[in-house]
Amino acid sequence: MKKILSVVVFILCTLLSGCGNIYLPENKGLDTDKITTDESIVVGFSQLGAESDWRSANTQSMKSTFTEENGYKLIFEDGQQKQANQIMAIRTFIQQEVDYIVLAPVIETGWDTVLQEAKDSKIPVIIVDRKVSVSDESLFACWVGSDFELEGKKAAEWLKQYTIAKGIAPQDLHIVNIQGTIGASAQIGRTKSLADAARLNGWDLMAQVPGDFTQAKGKEVMESFLKQYDNINVVYCENDNEALGVIEAIEAAGKRVGSDIKGGEIMIISFDGVNEEAINYILEDKITCIAECNPHHGPRVQAIIESLEAGHTPDKFSYVDEKIFSLDINVKKITVDGIDYEVAAPVLPVG
Ligand code: AHR
């Protein structure tokens, strides 16, 4: 009898350990939606969309970091620019009892309720790229991303130094701003820095209109600006994809893009430095200056998860170091908030 019992126990143990990885879908009594793994860390990532080359690089960084070989199971959801989709994705991650939720939020506001639900379920939420604006910051574990206002300050300071070097009077700068998605941190910070600089320096900031961080919208907005204003000499695009659309619109209207404002060219200033075409445009003097926005957050989020796994408390806010790119020889260095930044040549992405 003893022998039979131990054989039964052995068979049961073997069967149970064989169920080790991922789903237990047919196992009655278990939540079939739950993602269970023996060793892998399950990460639910709500990406806001695929509007730009920056976004594609960011998605790629996350996907190549959270691989099975690295000990992760990644559940990826594309929010398609809709906050409602992202909220739905987070609720699904909660049902699936993932180990961590990573959120790249489309806009800053409107996250309190769903983040409270994640907190109640004891799932740490890591915010990446843009920020969330919530009444209680304990609703998320931490954030990692760019200082978008600083990026804008760098671009504006570069423009100021350029005009000084070239002897262009502040009131002779006629600027239009093609903004990003309204309510996104990248838009809020970059728009604010330009508006502040225009006010302080006496620049003519003629208009600011959203371009949604896309090439198509950037082109459409620029076409309309060109019909409204005949004296635009600087276009401040809140990302490179918009800049690509703006160049199309300007050239189609028979005008020239470039740094020679006094010679009648329209100068383009932009953000990111990820898109190969945009970087090539810097080399051709079609985009004069790009403030870098770094998308490679995968390893940074992984370091945060490792820190949390080890029982540590990561910094609440981690800002990424970023550069400013231009090939113009007039401005070699800028100083923003007491810190010097060398104006560097852009580097084409490898591969
Ligand atoms: O939030 C980062 C911004 O979003 C990038 O500058 C832009 O390209 C992207 O769409």
mmCIF file of C-alpha atoms and ligand atoms in Angstrom:
data_model
loop_
_atom_site.group_PDB
_atom_site.id
_atom_site.type_symbol
_atom_site.label_atom_id
_atom_site.label_comp_id
_atom_site.label_asym_id
_atom_site.label_seq_id
_atom_site.Cartn_x
_atom_site.Cartn_y
_atom_site.Cartn_z
ATOM 1 C CA MET A 1 0.000 0.000 0.000
ATOM 2 C CA LYS A 2 2.838 2.368 0.986
ATOM 3 C CA LYS A 3 4.581 1.663 -2.316
ATOM 4 C CA ILE A 4 1.401 2.335 -4.356
ATOM 5 C CA LEU A 5 0.865 5.611 -2.463
ATOM 6 C CA SER A 6 4.384 6.862 -3.092
ATOM 7 C CA VAL A 7 4.074 6.005 -6.812
ATOM 8 C CA VAL A 8 0.799 8.032 -6.968
ATOM 9 C CA VAL A 9 2.447 10.946 -5.142
ATOM 10 C CA PHE A 10 5.424 10.793 -7.514
ATOM 11 C CA ILE A 11 3.179 10.806 -10.617
ATOM 12 C CA LEU A 12 1.167 13.737 -9.238
ATOM 13 C CA CYS A 13 4.315 15.736 -8.461
ATOM 14 C CA THR A 14 5.748 15.067 -11.927
ATOM 15 C CA LEU A 15 2.499 16.132 -13.583
ATOM 16 C CA LEU A 16 2.281 19.308 -11.531
ATOM 17 C CA SER A 17 5.875 20.352 -12.156
ATOM 18 C CA GLY A 18 5.341 19.706 -15.873
ATOM 19 C CA CYS A 19 2.675 22.420 -15.920
ATOM 20 C CA GLY A 20 5.424 24.926 -15.133
ATOM 21 C CA ASN A 21 5.359 27.519 -17.856
ATOM 22 C CA ILE A 22 2.820 30.129 -18.947
ATOM 23 C CA TYR A 23 -0.924 29.363 -19.099
ATOM 24 C CA LEU A 24 -2.885 26.741 -17.178
ATOM 25 C CA PRO A 25 -5.955 27.130 -19.369
ATOM 26 C CA GLU A 26 -7.712 23.867 -18.727
ATOM 27 C CA ASN A 27 -7.073 23.753 -15.048
ATOM 28 C CA LYS A 28 -10.496 24.245 -13.437
ATOM 29 C CA GLY A 29 -10.557 26.475 -10.399
ATOM 30 C CA LEU A 30 -7.749 28.711 -11.713
ATOM 31 C CA ASP A 31 -8.338 32.085 -13.308
ATOM 32 C CA THR A 32 -7.833 31.266 -16.967
ATOM 33 C CA ASP A 33 -6.945 34.873 -17.754
ATOM 34 C CA LYS A 34 -4.045 34.813 -15.383
ATOM 35 C CA ILE A 35 -0.603 34.694 -16.969
ATOM 36 C CA THR A 36 1.454 32.362 -14.791
ATOM 37 C CA THR A 37 5.107 31.634 -15.296
ATOM 38 C CA ASP A 38 7.513 29.795 -13.071
ATOM 39 C CA GLU A 39 10.460 32.100 -13.472
ATOM 40 C CA SER A 40 9.662 34.750 -16.059
ATOM 41 C CA ILE A 41 8.656 38.207 -14.937
ATOM 42 C CA VAL A 42 5.438 39.190 -16.720
ATOM 43 C CA VAL A 43 5.381 42.807 -17.953
ATOM 44 C CA GLY A 44 2.282 44.410 -19.462
ATOM 45 C CA PHE A 45 3.335 47.391 -21.595
ATOM 46 C CA SER A 46 0.741 49.894 -22.747
ATOM 47 C CA GLN A 47 2.389 51.831 -25.572
ATOM 48 C CA LEU A 48 0.476 54.936 -26.648
ATOM 49 C CA GLY A 49 0.716 54.394 -30.403
ATOM 50 C CA ALA A 50 2.979 54.387 -33.436
ATOM 51 C CA GLU A 51 2.836 58.032 -34.526
ATOM 52 C CA SER A 52 6.545 58.651 -35.083
ATOM 53 C CA ASP A 53 9.945 57.103 -35.713
ATOM 54 C CA TRP A 54 10.777 57.943 -32.128
ATOM 55 C CA ARG A 55 7.830 55.821 -31.013
ATOM 56 C CA SER A 56 8.873 52.889 -33.218
ATOM 57 C CA ALA A 57 12.396 53.042 -31.760
ATOM 58 C CA ASN A 58 10.922 53.150 -28.264
ATOM 59 C CA THR A 59 8.705 50.117 -28.915
ATOM 60 C CA GLN A 60 11.681 48.276 -30.384
ATOM 61 C CA SER A 61 13.780 49.086 -27.325
ATOM 62 C CA MET A 62 11.114 47.629 -25.025
ATOM 63 C CA LYS A 63 10.531 44.534 -27.154
ATOM 64 C CA SER A 64 14.212 43.733 -27.487
ATOM 65 C CA THR A 65 14.738 44.156 -23.738
ATOM 66 C CA PHE A 66 11.792 42.206 -22.359
ATOM 67 C CA THR A 67 12.517 38.937 -24.124
ATOM 68 C CA GLU A 68 12.145 35.366 -22.911
ATOM 69 C CA GLU A 69 15.946 34.993 -23.074
ATOM 70 C CA ASN A 70 16.207 37.889 -20.618
ATOM 71 C CA GLY A 71 13.692 36.197 -18.310
ATOM 72 C CA TYR A 72 10.557 38.156 -19.231
ATOM 73 C CA LYS A 73 7.196 37.642 -20.823
ATOM 74 C CA LEU A 74 6.085 40.892 -22.467
ATOM 75 C CA ILE A 75 2.436 41.597 -23.191
ATOM 76 C CA PHE A 76 2.398 44.541 -25.604
ATOM 77 C CA GLU A 77 -0.681 46.691 -26.258
ATOM 78 C CA ASP A 78 -0.784 49.562 -28.771
ATOM 79 C CA GLY A 79 -3.180 52.273 -27.583
ATOM 80 C CA GLN A 80 -3.472 53.871 -31.044
ATOM 81 C CA GLN A 81 -3.333 57.379 -29.555
ATOM 82 C CA LYS A 82 -6.466 56.776 -27.464
ATOM 83 C CA GLN A 83 -6.358 57.052 -23.703
ATOM 84 C CA ALA A 84 -9.476 54.841 -23.456
ATOM 85 C CA ASN A 85 -7.560 52.017 -25.170
ATOM 86 C CA GLN A 86 -4.682 52.433 -22.743
ATOM 87 C CA ILE A 87 -7.032 52.335 -19.745
ATOM 88 C CA MET A 88 -8.609 49.162 -21.133
ATOM 89 C CA ALA A 89 -5.146 47.616 -21.592
ATOM 90 C CA ILE A 90 -4.198 48.391 -17.986
ATOM 91 C CA ARG A 91 -7.427 46.802 -16.734
ATOM 92 C CA THR A 92 -6.660 43.681 -18.768
ATOM 93 C CA PHE A 93 -3.136 43.555 -17.322
ATOM 94 C CA ILE A 94 -4.654 43.741 -13.839
ATOM 95 C CA GLN A 95 -6.996 40.825 -14.634
ATOM 96 C CA GLN A 96 -4.061 38.862 -15.966
ATOM 97 C CA GLU A 97 -2.193 39.538 -12.714
ATOM 98 C CA VAL A 98 0.985 40.641 -14.492
ATOM 99 C CA ASP A 99 4.005 41.344 -12.292
ATOM 100 C CA TYR A 100 4.582 44.888 -13.576
ATOM 101 C CA ILE A 101 2.642 47.388 -15.654
ATOM 102 C CA VAL A 102 4.608 49.803 -17.828
ATOM 103 C CA LEU A 103 2.670 52.764 -19.173
ATOM 104 C CA ALA A 104 3.747 55.240 -21.874
ATOM 105 C CA PRO A 105 0.803 57.653 -21.485
ATOM 106 C CA VAL A 106 -0.592 59.552 -24.461
ATOM 107 C CA ILE A 107 -1.491 62.577 -22.312
ATOM 108 C CA GLU A 108 -0.788 63.545 -18.707
ATOM 109 C CA THR A 109 -4.235 63.715 -17.111
ATOM 110 C CA GLY A 110 -7.038 61.191 -16.531
ATOM 111 C CA TRP A 111 -5.098 58.295 -14.992
ATOM 112 C CA ASP A 112 -6.081 58.475 -11.300
ATOM 113 C CA THR A 113 -8.847 55.866 -11.323
ATOM 114 C CA VAL A 114 -7.092 53.145 -13.293
ATOM 115 C CA LEU A 115 -3.794 53.637 -11.471
ATOM 116 C CA GLN A 116 -5.666 53.345 -8.181
ATOM 117 C CA GLU A 117 -7.045 50.006 -9.453
ATOM 118 C CA ALA A 118 -3.494 48.831 -10.220
ATOM 119 C CA LYS A 119 -2.322 49.963 -6.798
ATOM 120 C CA ASP A 120 -5.221 48.139 -5.107
ATOM 121 C CA SER A 121 -4.133 45.010 -6.999
ATOM 122 C CA LYS A 122 -0.589 45.545 -5.715
ATOM 123 C CA ILE A 123 0.887 45.695 -9.212
ATOM 124 C CA PRO A 124 3.693 48.258 -9.475
ATOM 125 C CA VAL A 125 3.265 50.700 -12.353
ATOM 126 C CA ILE A 126 6.302 52.196 -14.074
ATOM 127 C CA ILE A 127 5.627 55.276 -16.192
ATOM 128 C CA VAL A 128 7.879 55.762 -19.174
ATOM 129 C CA ASP A 129 8.507 58.653 -21.620
ATOM 130 C CA ARG A 130 5.666 61.167 -20.980
ATOM 131 C CA LYS A 131 4.478 61.833 -17.442
ATOM 132 C CA VAL A 132 1.147 61.388 -15.674
ATOM 133 C CA SER A 133 -0.410 64.144 -13.622
ATOM 134 C CA VAL A 134 -2.149 62.467 -10.661
ATOM 135 C CA SER A 135 -3.318 63.733 -7.293
ATOM 136 C CA ASP A 136 -1.381 61.008 -5.450
ATOM 137 C CA GLU A 137 2.099 60.119 -6.710
ATOM 138 C CA SER A 138 2.081 56.837 -4.793
ATOM 139 C CA LEU A 139 -0.210 55.568 -7.591
ATOM 140 C CA PHE A 140 2.910 54.793 -9.627
ATOM 141 C CA ALA A 141 6.263 53.365 -8.597
ATOM 142 C CA CYS A 142 8.424 55.673 -10.658
ATOM 143 C CA TRP A 143 8.924 57.439 -13.977
ATOM 144 C CA VAL A 144 11.779 57.485 -16.491
ATOM 145 C CA GLY A 145 11.966 59.750 -19.529
ATOM 146 C CA SER A 146 13.080 63.052 -20.976
ATOM 147 C CA ASP A 147 13.023 66.566 -19.585
ATOM 148 C CA PHE A 148 10.899 67.995 -22.383
ATOM 149 C CA GLU A 149 10.977 71.535 -21.088
ATOM 150 C CA LEU A 150 14.771 71.390 -20.977
ATOM 151 C CA GLU A 151 14.805 70.111 -24.562
ATOM 152 C CA GLY A 152 12.735 73.145 -25.558
ATOM 153 C CA LYS A 153 14.983 75.504 -23.586
ATOM 154 C CA LYS A 154 18.018 74.123 -25.409
ATOM 155 C CA ALA A 155 16.399 74.640 -28.817
ATOM 156 C CA ALA A 156 15.327 78.180 -27.884
ATOM 157 C CA GLU A 157 18.744 79.080 -26.469
ATOM 158 C CA TRP A 158 20.391 77.760 -29.621
ATOM 159 C CA LEU A 159 18.104 80.016 -31.694
ATOM 160 C CA LYS A 160 18.901 83.006 -29.501
ATOM 161 C CA GLN A 161 22.661 82.462 -29.835
ATOM 162 C CA TYR A 162 22.284 81.954 -33.586
ATOM 163 C CA THR A 163 20.458 85.254 -34.048
ATOM 164 C CA ILE A 164 23.047 87.080 -31.938
ATOM 165 C CA ALA A 165 25.897 85.568 -33.987
ATOM 166 C CA LYS A 166 24.164 86.504 -37.260
ATOM 167 C CA GLY A 167 23.038 89.956 -36.169
ATOM 168 C CA ILE A 168 19.321 89.211 -36.588
ATOM 169 C CA ALA A 169 17.101 91.490 -34.491
ATOM 170 C CA PRO A 170 14.703 89.624 -32.147
ATOM 171 C CA GLN A 171 11.628 91.261 -33.680
ATOM 172 C CA ASP A 172 12.707 89.992 -37.106
ATOM 173 C CA LEU A 173 12.192 86.382 -36.060
ATOM 174 C CA HIS A 174 8.732 85.334 -37.276
ATOM 175 C CA ILE A 175 8.105 81.934 -35.764
ATOM 176 C CA VAL A 176 5.335 79.366 -36.093
ATOM 177 C CA ASN A 177 5.095 76.414 -33.724
ATOM 178 C CA ILE A 178 3.737 73.066 -34.874
ATOM 179 C CA GLN A 179 2.922 71.453 -31.565
ATOM 180 C CA GLY A 180 2.709 67.795 -30.629
ATOM 181 C CA THR A 181 -0.338 66.022 -29.229
ATOM 182 C CA ILE A 182 -2.021 68.524 -26.950
ATOM 183 C CA GLY A 183 -1.776 67.485 -23.295
ATOM 184 C CA ALA A 184 1.271 65.230 -23.799
ATOM 185 C CA SER A 185 4.305 66.101 -21.653
ATOM 186 C CA ALA A 186 6.463 66.430 -24.777
ATOM 187 C CA GLN A 187 4.075 69.058 -26.139
ATOM 188 C CA ILE A 188 3.566 70.873 -22.837
ATOM 189 C CA GLY A 189 7.307 71.219 -22.128
ATOM 190 C CA ARG A 190 8.417 72.128 -25.643
ATOM 191 C CA THR A 191 5.569 74.607 -26.229
ATOM 192 C CA LYS A 192 6.226 76.295 -22.881
ATOM 193 C CA SER A 193 9.945 76.766 -23.518
ATOM 194 C CA LEU A 194 9.352 78.419 -26.883
ATOM 195 C CA ALA A 195 6.586 80.678 -25.540
ATOM 196 C CA ASP A 196 8.792 81.704 -22.578
ATOM 197 C CA ALA A 197 11.776 82.431 -24.839
ATOM 198 C CA ALA A 198 9.645 84.412 -27.310
ATOM 199 C CA ARG A 199 8.286 86.556 -24.502
ATOM 200 C CA LEU A 200 11.687 87.131 -22.889
ATOM 201 C CA ASN A 201 13.553 87.823 -26.140
ATOM 202 C CA GLY A 202 10.876 89.758 -28.008
ATOM 203 C CA TRP A 203 10.478 87.229 -30.843
ATOM 204 C CA ASP A 204 7.372 87.320 -33.027
ATOM 205 C CA LEU A 205 5.691 83.983 -32.204
ATOM 206 C CA MET A 206 2.859 84.203 -34.722
ATOM 207 C CA ALA A 207 0.951 80.945 -34.199
ATOM 208 C CA GLN A 208 0.936 77.584 -32.481
ATOM 209 C CA VAL A 209 -1.177 74.741 -33.849
ATOM 210 C CA PRO A 210 -1.127 70.996 -33.033
ATOM 211 C CA GLY A 211 0.525 68.661 -35.542
ATOM 212 C CA ASP A 212 0.025 65.489 -33.454
ATOM 213 C CA PHE A 213 3.693 64.478 -33.859
ATOM 214 C CA THR A 214 2.964 63.098 -37.354
ATOM 215 C CA GLN A 215 4.403 63.864 -40.777
ATOM 216 C CA ALA A 216 0.971 64.114 -42.426
ATOM 217 C CA LYS A 217 -0.393 66.590 -39.880
ATOM 218 C CA GLY A 218 2.863 68.569 -39.871
ATOM 219 C CA LYS A 219 2.537 69.011 -43.626
ATOM 220 C CA GLU A 220 -1.137 69.940 -43.432
ATOM 221 C CA VAL A 221 -0.574 72.561 -40.714
ATOM 222 C CA MET A 222 2.396 74.067 -42.576
ATOM 223 C CA GLU A 223 0.391 74.326 -45.799
ATOM 224 C CA SER A 224 -2.199 76.304 -43.929
ATOM 225 C CA PHE A 225 0.438 78.520 -42.217
ATOM 226 C CA LEU A 226 1.983 79.330 -45.611
ATOM 227 C CA LYS A 227 -1.403 80.530 -46.858
ATOM 228 C CA GLN A 228 -1.922 82.697 -43.766
ATOM 229 C CA TYR A 229 1.557 84.216 -43.315
ATOM 230 C CA ASP A 230 4.083 85.347 -45.924
ATOM 231 C CA ASN A 231 6.878 86.220 -43.496
ATOM 232 C CA ILE A 232 7.556 82.964 -41.627
ATOM 233 C CA ASN A 233 11.291 82.485 -41.181
ATOM 234 C CA VAL A 234 11.443 79.888 -38.379
ATOM 235 C CA VAL A 235 9.331 76.740 -37.950
ATOM 236 C CA TYR A 236 9.609 75.116 -34.521
ATOM 237 C CA CYS A 237 8.429 71.541 -35.042
ATOM 238 C CA GLU A 238 7.815 69.541 -31.879
ATOM 239 C CA ASN A 239 9.265 66.406 -33.475
ATOM 240 C CA ASP A 240 11.190 65.253 -36.533
ATOM 241 C CA ASN A 241 8.234 63.614 -38.256
ATOM 242 C CA GLU A 242 6.408 66.936 -38.279
ATOM 243 C CA ALA A 243 9.599 68.532 -39.664
ATOM 244 C CA LEU A 244 9.615 66.089 -42.577
ATOM 245 C CA GLY A 245 6.040 67.090 -43.455
ATOM 246 C CA VAL A 246 6.897 70.778 -43.063
ATOM 247 C CA ILE A 247 9.814 70.493 -45.506
ATOM 248 C CA GLU A 248 7.490 68.875 -48.060
ATOM 249 C CA ALA A 249 4.973 71.708 -47.661
ATOM 250 C CA ILE A 250 7.578 74.494 -47.897
ATOM 251 C CA GLU A 251 9.278 73.041 -50.960
ATOM 252 C CA ALA A 252 5.947 72.358 -52.657
ATOM 253 C CA ALA A 253 5.126 76.045 -52.153
ATOM 254 C CA GLY A 254 8.319 76.960 -54.033
ATOM 255 C CA LYS A 255 10.152 78.255 -50.948
ATOM 256 C CA ARG A 256 13.526 77.195 -49.560
ATOM 257 C CA VAL A 257 14.316 75.594 -46.212
ATOM 258 C CA GLY A 258 17.684 76.292 -44.579
ATOM 259 C CA SER A 259 19.598 78.300 -42.018
ATOM 260 C CA ASP A 260 20.040 81.449 -44.139
ATOM 261 C CA ILE A 261 17.146 83.448 -42.705
ATOM 262 C CA LYS A 262 18.572 86.739 -44.010
ATOM 263 C CA GLY A 263 18.795 85.195 -47.482
ATOM 264 C CA GLY A 264 15.094 84.277 -47.411
ATOM 265 C CA GLU A 265 15.289 80.668 -46.228
ATOM 266 C CA ILE A 266 12.899 79.217 -43.672
ATOM 267 C CA MET A 267 14.742 77.656 -40.758
ATOM 268 C CA ILE A 268 13.514 74.412 -39.230
ATOM 269 C CA ILE A 269 14.144 73.504 -35.621
ATOM 270 C CA SER A 270 13.038 70.119 -34.384
ATOM 271 C CA PHE A 271 13.216 67.395 -31.706
ATOM 272 C CA ASP A 272 14.213 63.707 -31.478
ATOM 273 C CA GLY A 273 17.253 62.923 -33.675
ATOM 274 C CA VAL A 274 16.114 59.344 -34.279
ATOM 275 C CA ASN A 275 14.777 59.382 -37.846
ATOM 276 C CA GLU A 276 17.511 58.769 -40.408
ATOM 277 C CA GLU A 277 15.929 61.105 -42.966
ATOM 278 C CA ALA A 278 15.811 63.924 -40.425
ATOM 279 C CA ILE A 279 19.453 63.414 -39.536
ATOM 280 C CA ASN A 280 20.360 63.461 -43.220
ATOM 281 C CA TYR A 281 18.402 66.715 -43.515
ATOM 282 C CA ILE A 282 20.686 68.220 -40.869
ATOM 283 C CA LEU A 283 23.641 67.210 -43.019
ATOM 284 C CA GLU A 284 21.951 68.991 -45.975
ATOM 285 C CA ASP A 285 21.062 72.101 -43.893
ATOM 286 C CA LYS A 286 17.335 71.514 -44.358
ATOM 287 C CA ILE A 287 16.859 71.070 -40.618
ATOM 288 C CA THR A 288 19.175 73.432 -38.763
ATOM 289 C CA CYS A 289 18.930 72.230 -35.181
ATOM 290 C CA ILE A 290 17.519 69.166 -33.394
ATOM 291 C CA ALA A 291 17.214 68.854 -29.623
ATOM 292 C CA GLU A 292 17.699 65.171 -28.892
ATOM 293 C CA CYS A 293 14.943 63.058 -27.353
ATOM 294 C CA ASN A 294 16.241 59.604 -26.489
ATOM 295 C CA PRO A 295 13.791 56.685 -27.006
ATOM 296 C CA HIS A 296 15.906 53.778 -25.737
ATOM 297 C CA HIS A 297 14.072 53.227 -22.475
ATOM 298 C CA GLY A 298 13.923 49.387 -22.476
ATOM 299 C CA PRO A 299 17.163 48.838 -20.511
ATOM 300 C CA ARG A 300 16.234 51.698 -18.162
ATOM 301 C CA VAL A 301 12.891 50.105 -17.312
ATOM 302 C CA GLN A 302 14.619 46.746 -16.909
ATOM 303 C CA ALA A 303 17.035 48.295 -14.385
ATOM 304 C CA ILE A 304 14.047 49.687 -12.468
ATOM 305 C CA ILE A 305 12.337 46.277 -12.395
ATOM 306 C CA GLU A 306 15.558 44.623 -11.209
ATOM 307 C CA SER A 307 15.845 47.197 -8.477
ATOM 308 C CA LEU A 308 12.227 46.612 -7.383
ATOM 309 C CA GLU A 309 12.762 42.838 -7.503
ATOM 310 C CA ALA A 310 15.752 43.287 -5.187
ATOM 311 C CA GLY A 311 13.508 45.127 -2.740
ATOM 312 C CA HIS A 312 14.970 48.569 -3.408
ATOM 313 C CA THR A 313 13.119 51.805 -4.036
ATOM 314 C CA PRO A 314 14.156 53.361 -7.352
ATOM 315 C CA ASP A 315 14.294 57.138 -7.760
ATOM 316 C CA LYS A 316 10.794 58.475 -8.305
ATOM 317 C CA PHE A 317 11.830 60.505 -11.365
ATOM 318 C CA SER A 318 14.818 59.656 -13.599
ATOM 319 C CA TYR A 319 15.733 62.048 -16.395
ATOM 320 C CA VAL A 320 17.736 60.909 -19.381
ATOM 321 C CA ASP A 321 20.827 62.879 -20.511
ATOM 322 C CA GLU A 322 20.314 64.337 -23.980
ATOM 323 C CA LYS A 323 22.284 66.347 -26.520
ATOM 324 C CA ILE A 324 21.638 69.105 -29.014
ATOM 325 C CA PHE A 325 22.554 68.630 -32.662
ATOM 326 C CA SER A 326 23.473 71.140 -35.365
ATOM 327 C CA LEU A 327 26.140 71.487 -38.008
ATOM 328 C CA ASP A 328 25.948 75.263 -38.034
ATOM 329 C CA ILE A 329 29.332 76.718 -37.084
ATOM 330 C CA ASN A 330 27.976 79.867 -35.443
ATOM 331 C CA VAL A 331 26.900 78.260 -32.169
ATOM 332 C CA LYS A 332 29.269 75.704 -30.672
ATOM 333 C CA LYS A 333 27.992 75.687 -27.117
ATOM 334 C CA ILE A 334 24.897 76.804 -25.241
ATOM 335 C CA THR A 335 24.255 77.281 -21.539
ATOM 336 C CA VAL A 336 20.856 76.429 -20.076
ATOM 337 C CA ASP A 337 20.027 76.699 -16.378
ATOM 338 C CA GLY A 338 23.742 77.072 -15.622
ATOM 339 C CA ILE A 339 24.761 73.909 -17.502
ATOM 340 C CA ASP A 340 26.867 73.952 -20.675
ATOM 341 C CA TYR A 341 25.857 71.781 -23.632
ATOM 342 C CA GLU A 342 28.181 71.288 -26.562
ATOM 343 C CA VAL A 343 26.338 71.551 -29.890
ATOM 344 C CA ALA A 344 27.202 68.231 -31.526
ATOM 345 C CA ALA A 345 27.054 66.704 -34.984
ATOM 346 C CA PRO A 346 24.178 64.208 -35.221
ATOM 347 C CA VAL A 347 24.971 60.511 -35.405
ATOM 348 C CA LEU A 348 23.163 58.271 -37.893
ATOM 349 C CA PRO A 349 21.524 55.245 -36.262
ATOM 350 C CA VAL A 350 23.542 52.042 -36.635
ATOM 351 C CA GLY A 351 22.141 49.346 -38.946
HETATM 352 O O1 AHR B 1 6.997 61.680 -26.011
HETATM 353 C C1 AHR B 1 8.076 61.692 -26.882
HETATM 354 C C2 AHR B 1 7.642 62.270 -28.198
HETATM 355 O O2 AHR B 1 6.595 61.477 -28.713
HETATM 356 C C3 AHR B 1 8.682 62.300 -29.290
HETATM 357 O O3 AHR B 1 9.363 63.488 -29.386
HETATM 358 C C4 AHR B 1 7.802 62.187 -30.485
HETATM 359 O O4 AHR B 1 8.492 61.942 -31.666
HETATM 360 C C5 AHR B 1 6.871 61.147 -30.046
HETATM 361 O O5 AHR B 1 5.801 60.939 -30.843
#
